[in-house]
């Protein structure tokens, strides 16, 4: 943070010199000298506090700490207020100890401190024993105070304060040049590749195609990104579509090296079908605040915030429009297994733990509103789904898994006991428990239809159950997969449901005819899990699917799935070949384990989260046919 501020100051100073604003430059230098935040340099802030302590300037010390509290500490969540209070108490004690050590026989400054601070400190339990300190002949030998006179205590306090301020400035993201520099470097590299591609395509040396900017798509993207590099990705897509339309003559396009398999749709479009890709990838950004594998990543109903949960139990709430910014960080002592956004109001977040509790968290107030105890016999909260009306939510609770830990051998279908419960969001009370036939089983995934009248669930016994939420009973159920059902969603018209299971199949089911398949597709293992991340020296990390494995666009014509290097978008087609691959988002170095798709009118945002803790945010432009 300090280096970023210094670079900004230098840029501003160079600009003022270039423009000849000498008076403004003098005022800037004076303001920088008087800057209480010291350019967010932690070492200078510590030096300023020590200067107040060594000069016995109690008024200056209090004023400076109050400024830091209002300017910086007040932005923290409530859980960190106790840490700030402990640091303030230690700072005052550091001041008192300094007054005693400098003038052990003249305790005038020590008595002055207690006289001025008596009204503030006398009611606090932490200071109850300290008022006798001025009247003790040798306080450094007293058992209650001797530890504070040691060099170890003072060094520990200063290091703790230094570390706290360093982490605070790092998490505030006031100036984040590194991310912008990395993004600009990637865009410049992509731009250079496009230059080489255009030279090869046009057949001329150092010449660009005269009609390469004839389309309106690049202009639209330049307005979107507000810079020239916004033309990069659309320009490449335009060259590809121009080749398909025959606008560039008979020149064959260059062969691109790719690890992705050849798409049947692309090979056809180069011939007589003359198809355009349904989406153009405008940009791809990275959210890298997590340091372990992601379990869940969900966009709220308004499309303004994202909540992501990793295997360490850290939840990040962040926004991506207009800039990517962390809004809240939630640390949990107990393991977390599921999350879901509430629908009304959309600022609330449901968090399911591994110890039988569900928390309702306010992301704006940054505090827990309620904590519900579900069932001690079924402590794992595997899935949460909030009804569209916002009045209730469904909770899936399961007992501890009894399956073995073998990774290479196939898992045996061991039935794990579970419950499916309906809770009232307003009263925070359980309304009912659904009947699970033929026996209580762990429900892995849940999803409501658009009005909340239907609920579809996928269970560990491979059965999909459809519930009538007006009668609160099961309408139908059928065996869908050999093994567990990992993910289930309603189709756009809600006449069918789609599911992905442990058997690696992506199946479309007719909900009007129980157990009747409309289509079936075998997906690769990197789309269905279990997901494997291999490293050096035989290191291997295996993760069972927990989050959403597929999601649809706003019109329900395309589906986004996981893969080993990024998200894959397929076109939903009728017949036996139900999936037609149209676009690979890419960008990941580790397997993608969960996806989400936030759709607007013409642009959509795809979220792909991987096992290395990285989340890619890809902005797409839908091409109208």
Coordinates of C-alpha atoms in Angstrom, one line a residue:
X1 CA 0.0 0.0 0.0
X2 CA 2.8 2.4 0.9
X3 CA 4.6 2.0 -2.4
X4 CA 1.4 2.4 -4.3
X5 CA 0.7 5.7 -2.6
X6 CA 4.2 6.9 -3.2
X7 CA 3.9 6.1 -6.9
X8 CA 0.6 8.0 -7.1
X9 CA 2.1 11.0 -5.4
X10 CA 5.0 10.9 -7.9
X11 CA 2.6 10.8 -10.9
X12 CA 0.6 13.7 -9.5
X13 CA 3.8 15.6 -8.9
X14 CA 5.1 15.0 -12.4
X15 CA 1.7 16.1 -13.8
X16 CA 1.8 19.4 -11.8
X17 CA 5.4 20.1 -13.0
X18 CA 4.4 19.4 -16.6
X19 CA 1.5 21.8 -16.4
X20 CA 3.5 24.4 -14.5
X21 CA 1.3 24.5 -11.4
X22 CA 4.1 25.4 -9.0
X23 CA 1.8 26.8 -6.3
X24 CA -0.3 23.7 -6.3
X25 CA 2.9 21.6 -6.1
X26 CA 4.0 23.6 -3.0
X27 CA 0.6 23.0 -1.4
X28 CA 0.8 19.3 -2.3
X29 CA 4.3 19.0 -0.7
X30 CA 3.1 20.8 2.5
X31 CA 0.0 18.5 2.7
X32 CA 2.2 15.4 2.3
X33 CA 4.4 16.5 5.1
X34 CA 1.4 17.1 7.3
X35 CA -0.3 13.8 6.3
X36 CA -1.4 12.0 9.4
X37 CA -1.7 8.7 7.5
X38 CA 2.0 9.0 6.4
X39 CA 1.2 7.7 2.9
X40 CA -0.1 4.5 4.5
X41 CA 3.5 3.7 5.5
X42 CA 3.1 1.5 8.7
X43 CA 6.7 2.2 9.9
X44 CA 6.1 6.0 9.8
X45 CA 2.8 5.6 11.7
X46 CA 4.6 3.6 14.4
X47 CA 7.4 6.2 14.5
X48 CA 4.8 9.0 15.0
X49 CA 3.1 7.1 17.9
X50 CA 6.5 6.5 19.5
X51 CA 7.4 10.1 19.1
X52 CA 4.3 11.1 21.0
X53 CA 5.1 8.6 23.8
X54 CA 8.7 9.7 24.2
X55 CA 7.9 13.4 24.3
X56 CA 5.1 12.7 26.8
X57 CA 2.5 14.4 24.5
X58 CA -0.6 12.7 25.8
X59 CA -3.0 15.1 24.0
X60 CA -1.2 14.5 20.7
X61 CA -1.2 10.7 21.2
X62 CA -5.0 10.6 22.0
X63 CA -5.8 12.9 19.0
X64 CA -3.7 10.8 16.6
X65 CA -5.2 7.5 17.7
X66 CA -8.7 9.0 17.5
X67 CA -7.9 10.1 13.9
X68 CA -6.8 6.6 13.0
X69 CA -9.9 5.1 14.6
X70 CA -12.3 7.3 12.7
X71 CA -10.4 7.2 9.4
X72 CA -9.4 3.5 9.4
X73 CA -10.6 1.3 12.3
X74 CA -14.2 2.4 11.9
X75 CA -14.4 0.6 8.5
X76 CA -13.6 -2.8 10.1
X77 CA -16.2 -5.4 10.9
X78 CA -17.6 -5.5 14.5
X79 CA -15.6 -8.7 15.3
X80 CA -12.3 -6.7 15.1
X81 CA -13.4 -3.9 17.5
X82 CA -12.1 -5.9 20.4
X83 CA -8.7 -6.1 18.8
X84 CA -8.6 -2.4 18.2
X85 CA -9.6 -1.8 21.8
X86 CA -6.8 -4.1 23.1
X87 CA -4.3 -2.2 21.0
X88 CA -5.5 1.1 22.4
X89 CA -5.2 -0.2 26.0
X90 CA -1.7 -1.5 25.3
X91 CA -0.7 1.8 23.7
X92 CA -1.8 3.7 26.9
X93 CA 0.1 1.2 29.1
X94 CA 3.1 1.6 26.9
X95 CA 2.9 5.4 27.5
X96 CA 2.6 4.9 31.3
X97 CA 5.5 2.5 31.5
X98 CA 7.7 5.0 29.5
X99 CA 6.8 7.8 32.0
X100 CA 7.9 5.6 34.9
X101 CA 11.1 4.4 33.3
X102 CA 12.3 7.8 32.2
X103 CA 11.6 9.5 35.6
X104 CA 11.3 6.8 38.3
X105 CA 11.6 9.4 41.1
X106 CA 9.5 12.1 39.5
X107 CA 6.2 10.5 38.6
X108 CA 4.6 13.8 37.6
X109 CA 3.8 12.7 34.0
X110 CA 2.4 9.4 35.4
X111 CA 0.1 11.2 37.8
X112 CA -0.9 13.6 35.0
X113 CA -2.0 10.7 32.8
X114 CA -4.4 9.2 35.5
X115 CA -5.8 12.7 36.4
X116 CA -6.7 13.4 32.8
X117 CA -7.9 9.9 32.0
X118 CA -9.6 9.1 35.3
X119 CA -13.1 9.8 34.0
X120 CA -12.6 7.6 31.0
X121 CA -10.8 4.7 32.6
X122 CA -12.1 4.3 36.1
X123 CA -15.1 2.3 35.0
X124 CA -13.1 -0.2 32.9
X125 CA -12.0 -3.5 34.5
X126 CA -8.7 -3.5 32.5
X127 CA -7.6 -0.4 34.5
X128 CA -8.8 -1.2 37.9
X129 CA -5.4 -2.2 39.3
X130 CA -3.4 0.5 37.5
X131 CA -4.5 3.5 39.5
X132 CA -2.2 2.4 42.4
X133 CA 0.9 2.4 40.1
X134 CA 2.0 6.0 40.9
X135 CA 2.0 5.2 44.6
X136 CA 4.2 2.0 44.4
X137 CA 7.8 2.7 45.1
X138 CA 9.2 0.0 42.7
X139 CA 6.4 -0.9 40.2
X140 CA 8.9 -2.8 38.0
X141 CA 9.3 -5.3 40.8
X142 CA 5.5 -5.6 41.5
X143 CA 4.1 -9.0 40.3
X144 CA 1.1 -7.2 38.7
X145 CA 3.2 -4.8 36.6
X146 CA 6.7 -6.4 36.2
X147 CA 5.8 -8.0 32.8
X148 CA 5.0 -4.6 31.3
X149 CA 8.5 -3.3 32.1
X150 CA 10.2 -6.0 30.1
X151 CA 11.7 -5.4 26.7
X152 CA 9.8 -8.5 25.4
X153 CA 6.4 -7.0 26.2
X154 CA 7.1 -3.6 24.5
X155 CA 8.6 -5.3 21.4
X156 CA 5.7 -7.7 21.2
X157 CA 3.2 -4.8 21.4
X158 CA 5.0 -2.8 18.6
X159 CA 5.2 -5.8 16.3
X160 CA 1.5 -6.7 16.9
X161 CA 0.5 -3.1 16.1
X162 CA 2.7 -3.1 13.0
X163 CA 1.3 -6.4 11.7
X164 CA -2.3 -5.2 12.4
X165 CA -1.8 -2.0 10.4
X166 CA -0.1 -3.9 7.6
X167 CA -2.9 -6.4 7.2
X168 CA -5.5 -3.6 7.5
X169 CA -3.9 -1.5 4.6
X170 CA -3.5 -4.6 2.5
X171 CA -7.1 -5.6 2.8
X172 CA -8.5 -2.1 2.3
X173 CA -7.6 -2.1 -1.5
X174 CA -7.5 1.7 -1.6
X175 CA -4.9 1.6 -4.4
X176 CA -4.3 -1.7 -6.2
X177 CA -1.8 -1.0 -9.0
X178 CA -0.5 -4.6 -9.1
X179 CA -3.8 -6.0 -10.4
X180 CA -4.1 -3.2 -12.9
X181 CA -0.6 -3.7 -14.2
X182 CA -1.1 -7.4 -14.5
X183 CA -4.3 -6.8 -16.4
X184 CA -2.7 -4.3 -18.7
X185 CA 0.2 -6.6 -19.4
X186 CA -2.1 -9.4 -20.4
X187 CA -4.1 -7.1 -22.7
X188 CA -0.9 -5.9 -24.3
X189 CA 0.3 -9.5 -24.9
X190 CA -3.1 -10.4 -26.4
X191 CA -2.9 -7.3 -28.6
X192 CA 0.5 -8.3 -29.9
X193 CA -0.8 -11.8 -30.7
X194 CA -3.7 -10.2 -32.6
X195 CA -1.3 -8.0 -34.6
X196 CA 0.6 -11.1 -35.7
X197 CA -2.7 -12.9 -36.5
X198 CA -3.9 -10.0 -38.6
X199 CA -0.6 -9.9 -40.6
X200 CA -0.9 -13.6 -41.4
X201 CA -4.6 -13.4 -42.2
X202 CA -4.3 -10.4 -44.6
X203 CA -1.3 -11.9 -46.4
X204 CA 0.4 -8.5 -46.4
X205 CA 3.5 -7.5 -44.4
X206 CA 2.7 -4.9 -41.8
X207 CA -0.8 -4.3 -43.2
X208 CA -4.1 -4.7 -41.4
X209 CA -7.3 -5.7 -43.2
X210 CA -9.1 -2.7 -44.6
X211 CA -12.4 -4.1 -43.4
X212 CA -11.3 -5.4 -40.0
X213 CA -13.1 -2.6 -38.1
X214 CA -16.1 -2.5 -40.3
X215 CA -18.3 -4.3 -37.8
X216 CA -20.0 -2.5 -34.9
X217 CA -18.9 -5.0 -32.3
X218 CA -15.4 -3.5 -31.7
X219 CA -16.9 -0.1 -31.2
X220 CA -19.3 -1.4 -28.7
X221 CA -16.5 -3.1 -26.7
X222 CA -14.4 0.1 -26.8
X223 CA -17.2 1.9 -25.1
X224 CA -17.6 -0.9 -22.6
X225 CA -13.9 -0.9 -21.5
X226 CA -13.2 2.8 -22.3
X227 CA -9.8 2.0 -23.8
X228 CA -8.2 0.7 -27.0
X229 CA -7.4 -2.7 -25.4
X230 CA -11.1 -3.3 -25.1
X231 CA -11.0 -4.0 -28.9
X232 CA -8.7 -7.0 -28.5
X233 CA -11.0 -9.9 -27.8
X234 CA -13.9 -8.7 -30.0
X235 CA -11.4 -8.1 -32.8
X236 CA -10.2 -11.7 -32.7
X237 CA -13.7 -13.0 -32.7
X238 CA -14.5 -10.7 -35.6
X239 CA -11.6 -12.0 -37.6
X240 CA -12.8 -15.6 -37.0
X241 CA -16.4 -14.8 -37.9
X242 CA -15.3 -12.9 -41.0
X243 CA -13.3 -16.0 -42.1
X244 CA -16.4 -18.0 -41.7
X245 CA -18.5 -15.6 -43.8
X246 CA -15.9 -15.5 -46.6
X247 CA -15.2 -11.8 -46.2
X248 CA -11.5 -12.3 -46.2
X249 CA -11.4 -14.1 -49.5
X250 CA -10.0 -17.6 -50.0
X251 CA -7.1 -17.2 -47.4
X252 CA -7.1 -20.1 -45.0
X253 CA -7.1 -19.2 -41.3
X254 CA -3.9 -20.0 -39.3
X255 CA -3.8 -23.1 -37.3
X256 CA -4.1 -22.3 -33.6
X257 CA -2.5 -24.5 -31.0
X258 CA -5.0 -25.5 -28.3
X259 CA -5.3 -28.3 -25.7
X260 CA -9.1 -28.2 -26.2
X261 CA -10.8 -30.8 -28.5
X262 CA -12.0 -29.6 -31.8
X263 CA -15.6 -28.6 -31.8
X264 CA -18.1 -30.0 -34.3
X265 CA -19.9 -26.6 -34.4
X266 CA -16.7 -24.8 -35.4
X267 CA -15.9 -27.2 -38.2
X268 CA -19.3 -26.9 -39.6
X269 CA -19.3 -23.1 -39.4
X270 CA -16.2 -22.9 -41.6
X271 CA -18.2 -24.6 -44.3
X272 CA -21.7 -24.1 -45.6
X273 CA -23.6 -23.5 -42.4
X274 CA -22.2 -20.0 -41.9
X275 CA -23.0 -19.9 -38.2
X276 CA -21.7 -17.1 -35.9
X277 CA -20.6 -17.9 -32.3
X278 CA -23.5 -17.2 -29.9
X279 CA -21.2 -15.3 -27.5
X280 CA -18.2 -13.0 -27.7
X281 CA -15.9 -13.0 -24.7
X282 CA -15.3 -9.3 -24.0
X283 CA -13.0 -9.7 -21.0
X284 CA -11.9 -12.0 -18.2
X285 CA -10.9 -10.8 -14.7
X286 CA -9.5 -12.7 -11.7
X287 CA -10.6 -12.6 -8.1
X288 CA -7.7 -14.0 -6.1
X289 CA -8.5 -13.3 -2.4
X290 CA -8.9 -17.0 -1.5
X291 CA -5.9 -19.2 -0.6
X292 CA -7.5 -22.6 -0.9
X293 CA -9.9 -24.5 -3.1
X294 CA -13.3 -23.0 -3.7
X295 CA -16.5 -24.9 -2.6
X296 CA -19.3 -22.5 -3.5
X297 CA -19.5 -19.3 -5.6
X298 CA -22.8 -17.6 -6.1
X299 CA -24.1 -14.3 -7.4
X300 CA -27.0 -12.6 -5.5
X301 CA -30.4 -12.0 -7.1
X302 CA -29.6 -8.4 -8.1
X303 CA -26.3 -9.4 -9.8
X304 CA -24.4 -6.9 -7.7
X305 CA -22.6 -9.1 -5.2
X306 CA -20.8 -12.4 -5.2
X307 CA -20.3 -14.8 -2.2
X308 CA -17.5 -17.4 -2.4
X309 CA -16.6 -20.0 0.1
X310 CA -13.4 -22.0 0.3
X311 CA -12.5 -25.3 2.0
X312 CA -10.8 -23.4 4.9
X313 CA -14.2 -21.9 5.9
X314 CA -13.3 -18.3 4.6
X315 CA -16.2 -16.5 2.9
X316 CA -15.6 -13.4 0.7
X317 CA -18.4 -11.1 -0.3
X318 CA -17.3 -9.0 -3.2
X319 CA -18.6 -6.9 -6.1
X320 CA -17.4 -6.7 -9.7
X321 CA -19.2 -3.7 -11.1
X322 CA -17.8 -1.1 -11.7
X323 CA -14.6 -2.5 -10.1
X324 CA -13.8 -5.7 -8.3
X325 CA -13.8 -5.0 -4.6
X326 CA -14.1 -7.1 -1.4
X327 CA -17.0 -5.9 0.7
X328 CA -16.8 -8.4 3.6
X329 CA -14.7 -11.2 4.9
X330 CA -16.3 -13.9 7.1
X331 CA -14.2 -16.2 9.2
X332 CA -15.8 -19.2 10.8
X333 CA -14.5 -21.2 13.7
X334 CA -16.7 -24.2 12.7
X335 CA -16.4 -25.7 9.2
X336 CA -18.8 -24.4 6.6
X337 CA -20.3 -26.6 3.9
X338 CA -23.0 -24.5 2.1
X339 CA -24.2 -21.0 1.3
X340 CA -27.1 -19.4 -0.4
X341 CA -28.2 -15.8 -1.0
X342 CA -31.6 -14.8 0.4
X343 CA -34.0 -13.4 -2.2
X344 CA -35.7 -10.7 -0.1
X345 CA -33.8 -8.8 1.1
X346 CA -30.9 -9.8 -1.1
X347 CA -28.2 -8.5 1.3
X348 CA -28.7 -11.5 3.6
X349 CA -26.6 -14.7 3.3
X350 CA -27.4 -18.2 4.6
X351 CA -24.4 -20.1 5.8
X352 CA -24.6 -23.9 6.6
X353 CA -22.0 -25.4 8.8
X354 CA -20.7 -28.9 9.6
X355 CA -21.8 -28.7 13.2
X356 CA -25.6 -28.5 12.7
X357 CA -26.1 -24.7 12.5
X358 CA -27.3 -22.3 9.9
X359 CA -26.4 -18.6 10.2
X360 CA -28.2 -15.6 8.7
X361 CA -25.5 -13.0 7.9
X362 CA -26.1 -9.4 7.0
X363 CA -23.5 -8.5 4.3
X364 CA -24.1 -4.7 4.7
X365 CA -24.1 -4.5 8.5
X366 CA -21.3 -7.2 8.5
X367 CA -22.8 -9.2 11.4
X368 CA -24.7 -12.3 12.2
X369 CA -28.5 -11.8 12.6
X370 CA -29.5 -15.3 13.7
X371 CA -28.0 -18.7 14.3
X372 CA -30.3 -21.7 14.0
X373 CA -29.6 -25.1 15.5
X374 CA -30.8 -27.7 13.1
X375 CA -30.1 -31.2 14.5
X376 CA -27.1 -32.7 16.4
X377 CA -27.7 -36.1 14.8
X378 CA -27.4 -34.6 11.3
X379 CA -24.7 -31.9 11.7
X380 CA -23.7 -31.5 8.0
X381 CA -25.7 -28.8 6.2
X382 CA -25.2 -30.0 2.6
X383 CA -27.6 -27.7 0.7
X384 CA -29.6 -24.5 1.2
X385 CA -32.2 -23.0 -1.1
X386 CA -34.2 -19.9 -0.5
X387 CA -37.7 -19.6 -1.9
X388 CA -38.3 -16.8 -4.5
X389 CA -40.7 -15.1 -2.1
X390 CA -38.0 -14.9 0.5
X391 CA -40.4 -16.1 3.3
X392 CA -38.8 -19.5 3.8
X393 CA -35.8 -21.6 3.0
X394 CA -35.1 -25.3 2.6
X395 CA -32.2 -26.9 4.5
X396 CA -30.7 -30.3 3.9
X397 CA -29.0 -31.8 6.9
X398 CA -27.0 -35.1 6.9
X399 CA -25.3 -37.4 9.3
X400 CA -21.5 -37.9 9.1
X401 CA -20.4 -39.8 6.0
X402 CA -19.5 -43.5 6.5
X403 CA -17.8 -43.9 3.1
X404 CA -14.2 -44.9 3.0
X405 CA -11.3 -42.6 2.2
X406 CA -10.0 -44.5 -0.8
X407 CA -9.5 -42.2 -3.8
X408 CA -8.8 -44.7 -6.6
X409 CA -11.4 -47.3 -5.8
X410 CA -15.1 -46.5 -6.7
X411 CA -17.2 -45.5 -3.8
X412 CA -19.8 -47.9 -2.6
X413 CA -23.4 -46.7 -2.4
X414 CA -23.5 -46.4 1.3
X415 CA -26.8 -44.7 2.4
X416 CA -26.2 -41.7 4.7
X417 CA -29.1 -40.6 6.8
X418 CA -30.5 -37.1 6.2
X419 CA -33.3 -34.7 6.7
X420 CA -35.0 -32.1 4.5
X421 CA -36.4 -29.2 6.5
X422 CA -38.4 -26.1 5.8
X423 CA -37.6 -23.0 7.9
X424 CA -39.5 -19.7 8.2
X425 CA -37.1 -16.8 7.4
X426 CA -39.0 -14.2 9.5
X427 CA -39.8 -16.2 12.6
X428 CA -36.5 -18.2 12.3
X429 CA -38.4 -21.4 13.3
X430 CA -38.7 -24.8 11.6
X431 CA -42.1 -25.2 9.8
X432 CA -41.9 -28.9 8.8
X433 CA -39.8 -31.9 7.9
X434 CA -40.3 -33.4 4.5
X435 CA -40.9 -37.1 4.1
X436 CA -38.1 -38.8 2.2
X437 CA -39.1 -42.2 0.8
X438 CA -38.2 -45.0 0.9
X439 CA -35.9 -44.0 3.7
X440 CA -34.3 -40.8 5.1
X441 CA -31.3 -40.0 3.0
X442 CA -28.8 -37.2 2.6
X443 CA -30.0 -34.5 0.0
X444 CA -27.0 -33.1 -1.9
X445 CA -28.7 -30.4 -4.0
X446 CA -31.9 -28.4 -4.0
X447 CA -33.5 -25.9 -6.4
X448 CA -36.8 -24.0 -6.6
X449 CA -38.7 -23.1 -9.7
X450 CA -39.5 -19.5 -10.6
X451 CA -42.5 -19.0 -8.2
X452 CA -41.4 -21.4 -5.5
X453 CA -44.3 -23.9 -6.0
X454 CA -42.0 -26.7 -6.9
X455 CA -38.8 -28.0 -5.3
X456 CA -36.5 -30.5 -6.9
X457 CA -33.8 -32.3 -5.0
X458 CA -31.0 -34.7 -5.7
X459 CA -29.9 -37.3 -3.1
X460 CA -27.0 -39.5 -2.2
X461 CA -29.1 -42.6 -3.2
X462 CA -29.2 -41.4 -6.8
X463 CA -32.9 -40.5 -6.6
X464 CA -34.4 -37.2 -7.8
X465 CA -37.5 -36.0 -5.8
X466 CA -40.0 -33.4 -6.9
X467 CA -41.9 -31.7 -4.1
X468 CA -45.2 -29.8 -4.3
X469 CA -44.6 -26.8 -2.1
X470 CA -48.2 -25.9 -1.8
X471 CA -49.1 -29.2 -0.2
X472 CA -45.6 -29.8 1.2
X473 CA -45.4 -33.3 -0.1
X474 CA -43.5 -35.4 -2.7
X475 CA -45.2 -35.2 -6.1
X476 CA -42.9 -37.8 -7.7
X477 CA -39.5 -39.4 -7.4
X478 CA -37.3 -41.7 -9.6
X479 CA -33.9 -43.2 -9.7
X480 CA -31.8 -40.9 -11.9
X481 CA -28.2 -41.9 -11.6
X482 CA -25.9 -44.8 -10.6
X483 CA -24.4 -43.2 -7.6
X484 CA -25.0 -39.8 -6.0
X485 CA -26.8 -36.9 -7.7
X486 CA -24.4 -33.9 -7.5
X487 CA -26.4 -31.0 -9.1
X488 CA -29.9 -30.5 -10.3
X489 CA -31.7 -27.5 -11.9
X490 CA -35.0 -26.6 -13.6
X491 CA -35.0 -25.9 -17.3
X492 CA -36.0 -22.5 -18.6
X493 CA -39.6 -23.6 -19.4
X494 CA -39.7 -25.7 -16.2
X495 CA -41.2 -28.6 -18.0
X496 CA -38.0 -30.6 -17.4
X497 CA -35.1 -30.8 -15.0
X498 CA -31.5 -31.4 -15.7
X499 CA -29.1 -33.3 -13.4
X500 CA -25.5 -34.3 -13.1
X501 CA -24.5 -37.4 -11.2
X502 CA -21.6 -39.5 -10.0
X503 CA -21.9 -41.7 -13.1
X504 CA -20.8 -38.7 -15.2
X505 CA -24.1 -38.3 -17.0
X506 CA -25.9 -35.0 -17.8
X507 CA -29.6 -36.0 -18.2
X508 CA -32.8 -34.1 -19.0
X509 CA -35.9 -35.4 -17.3
X510 CA -39.6 -34.8 -18.1
X511 CA -41.4 -33.8 -14.9
X512 CA -44.8 -34.6 -16.4
X513 CA -43.9 -38.2 -17.0
X514 CA -42.1 -39.7 -14.0
X515 CA -38.6 -41.0 -14.8
X516 CA -38.7 -40.4 -18.5
X517 CA -35.5 -39.1 -20.1
X518 CA -35.6 -36.5 -22.8
X519 CA -31.9 -36.6 -23.4
X520 CA -28.7 -38.0 -22.0
X521 CA -25.1 -37.0 -22.4
X522 CA -21.8 -38.5 -21.0
X523 CA -19.6 -35.7 -19.7
X524 CA -15.8 -36.0 -19.0
X525 CA -14.8 -36.5 -15.4
X526 CA -13.4 -32.9 -15.1
X527 CA -17.0 -31.7 -15.5
X528 CA -18.6 -33.9 -12.9
X529 CA -16.0 -34.8 -10.3
X530 CA -14.5 -35.9 -8.1
X531 CA -12.0 -33.2 -8.9
X532 CA -8.3 -34.0 -8.7
X533 CA -5.4 -31.6 -8.4
X534 CA -2.0 -33.1 -8.8
X535 CA 1.3 -31.6 -7.7
X536 CA 5.0 -32.3 -7.2
X537 CA 6.3 -35.5 -5.4
X538 CA 3.0 -37.4 -6.0
X539 CA 0.9 -34.8 -4.2
X540 CA -2.8 -35.2 -5.0
X541 CA -5.8 -33.3 -3.7
X542 CA -9.3 -34.8 -4.3
X543 CA -12.5 -32.7 -3.8
X544 CA -16.0 -34.1 -3.9
X545 CA -18.5 -31.8 -5.8
X546 CA -20.3 -29.4 -3.4
X547 CA -21.3 -26.4 -5.4
X548 CA -23.3 -25.9 -8.6
X549 CA -21.8 -27.9 -11.5
X550 CA -23.8 -26.3 -14.3
X551 CA -26.0 -23.3 -14.9
X552 CA -28.0 -21.8 -17.7
X553 CA -28.1 -18.4 -19.5
X554 CA -31.0 -16.0 -19.3
X555 CA -32.9 -17.7 -22.1
X556 CA -32.1 -21.3 -21.2
X557 CA -30.6 -22.1 -24.5
X558 CA -27.0 -22.5 -23.3
X559 CA -25.4 -24.3 -20.3
X560 CA -22.1 -23.5 -18.6
X561 CA -20.2 -26.5 -17.1
X562 CA -16.9 -27.2 -15.4
X563 CA -13.7 -28.4 -17.0
X564 CA -10.0 -28.8 -16.1
X565 CA -8.9 -25.4 -17.6
X566 CA -12.0 -23.2 -17.4
X567 CA -15.8 -23.1 -18.0
X568 CA -17.3 -24.7 -21.1
X569 CA -20.5 -23.4 -22.8
X570 CA -22.7 -25.7 -24.7
X571 CA -25.8 -25.1 -26.8
X572 CA -28.8 -27.2 -25.7
X573 CA -30.1 -29.2 -28.6
X574 CA -32.9 -31.7 -29.1
X575 CA -32.3 -35.4 -29.7
X576 CA -29.6 -37.8 -28.6
X577 CA -26.8 -35.3 -29.0
X578 CA -28.2 -32.8 -26.5
X579 CA -25.0 -30.7 -26.0
X580 CA -23.2 -28.8 -28.7
X581 CA -20.0 -27.1 -27.6
X582 CA -19.8 -23.4 -28.6
X583 CA -17.2 -21.7 -26.4
X584 CA -14.4 -22.4 -24.0
X585 CA -13.8 -19.6 -21.4
X586 CA -10.4 -21.0 -20.3
X587 CA -8.1 -19.0 -18.0
X588 CA -7.6 -21.6 -15.2
X589 CA -4.6 -23.6 -14.3
X590 CA -6.5 -25.9 -11.9
X591 CA -9.8 -27.8 -12.2
X592 CA -12.9 -25.7 -12.1
X593 CA -15.2 -27.1 -9.3
X594 CA -18.3 -24.8 -9.4
X595 CA -19.9 -22.2 -11.8
X596 CA -22.5 -19.5 -11.9
X597 CA -24.0 -17.3 -14.7
X598 CA -25.4 -13.9 -14.0
X599 CA -27.3 -12.7 -17.1
X600 CA -28.4 -9.2 -18.2
X601 CA -30.1 -8.1 -21.4
X602 CA -27.2 -8.6 -23.9
X603 CA -24.2 -9.1 -21.6
X604 CA -23.7 -11.9 -19.1
X605 CA -21.1 -12.6 -16.5
X606 CA -19.8 -16.2 -16.0
X607 CA -18.1 -17.2 -12.8
X608 CA -15.8 -20.1 -12.7
X609 CA -14.0 -21.1 -9.5
X610 CA -11.1 -23.6 -9.3
X611 CA -9.2 -25.7 -6.8
X612 CA -6.3 -23.2 -6.6
X613 CA -8.6 -20.6 -5.0
X614 CA -8.9 -18.5 -8.2
X615 CA -12.2 -17.2 -9.5
X616 CA -12.5 -16.0 -13.1
X617 CA -15.1 -13.5 -14.1
X618 CA -15.8 -13.6 -17.8
X619 CA -18.0 -11.0 -19.5
X620 CA -19.9 -12.2 -22.5
X621 CA -21.7 -10.4 -25.3
X622 CA -24.6 -12.3 -26.8
X623 CA -24.9 -12.1 -30.5
X624 CA -28.5 -11.8 -31.7
X625 CA -29.3 -14.1 -34.6

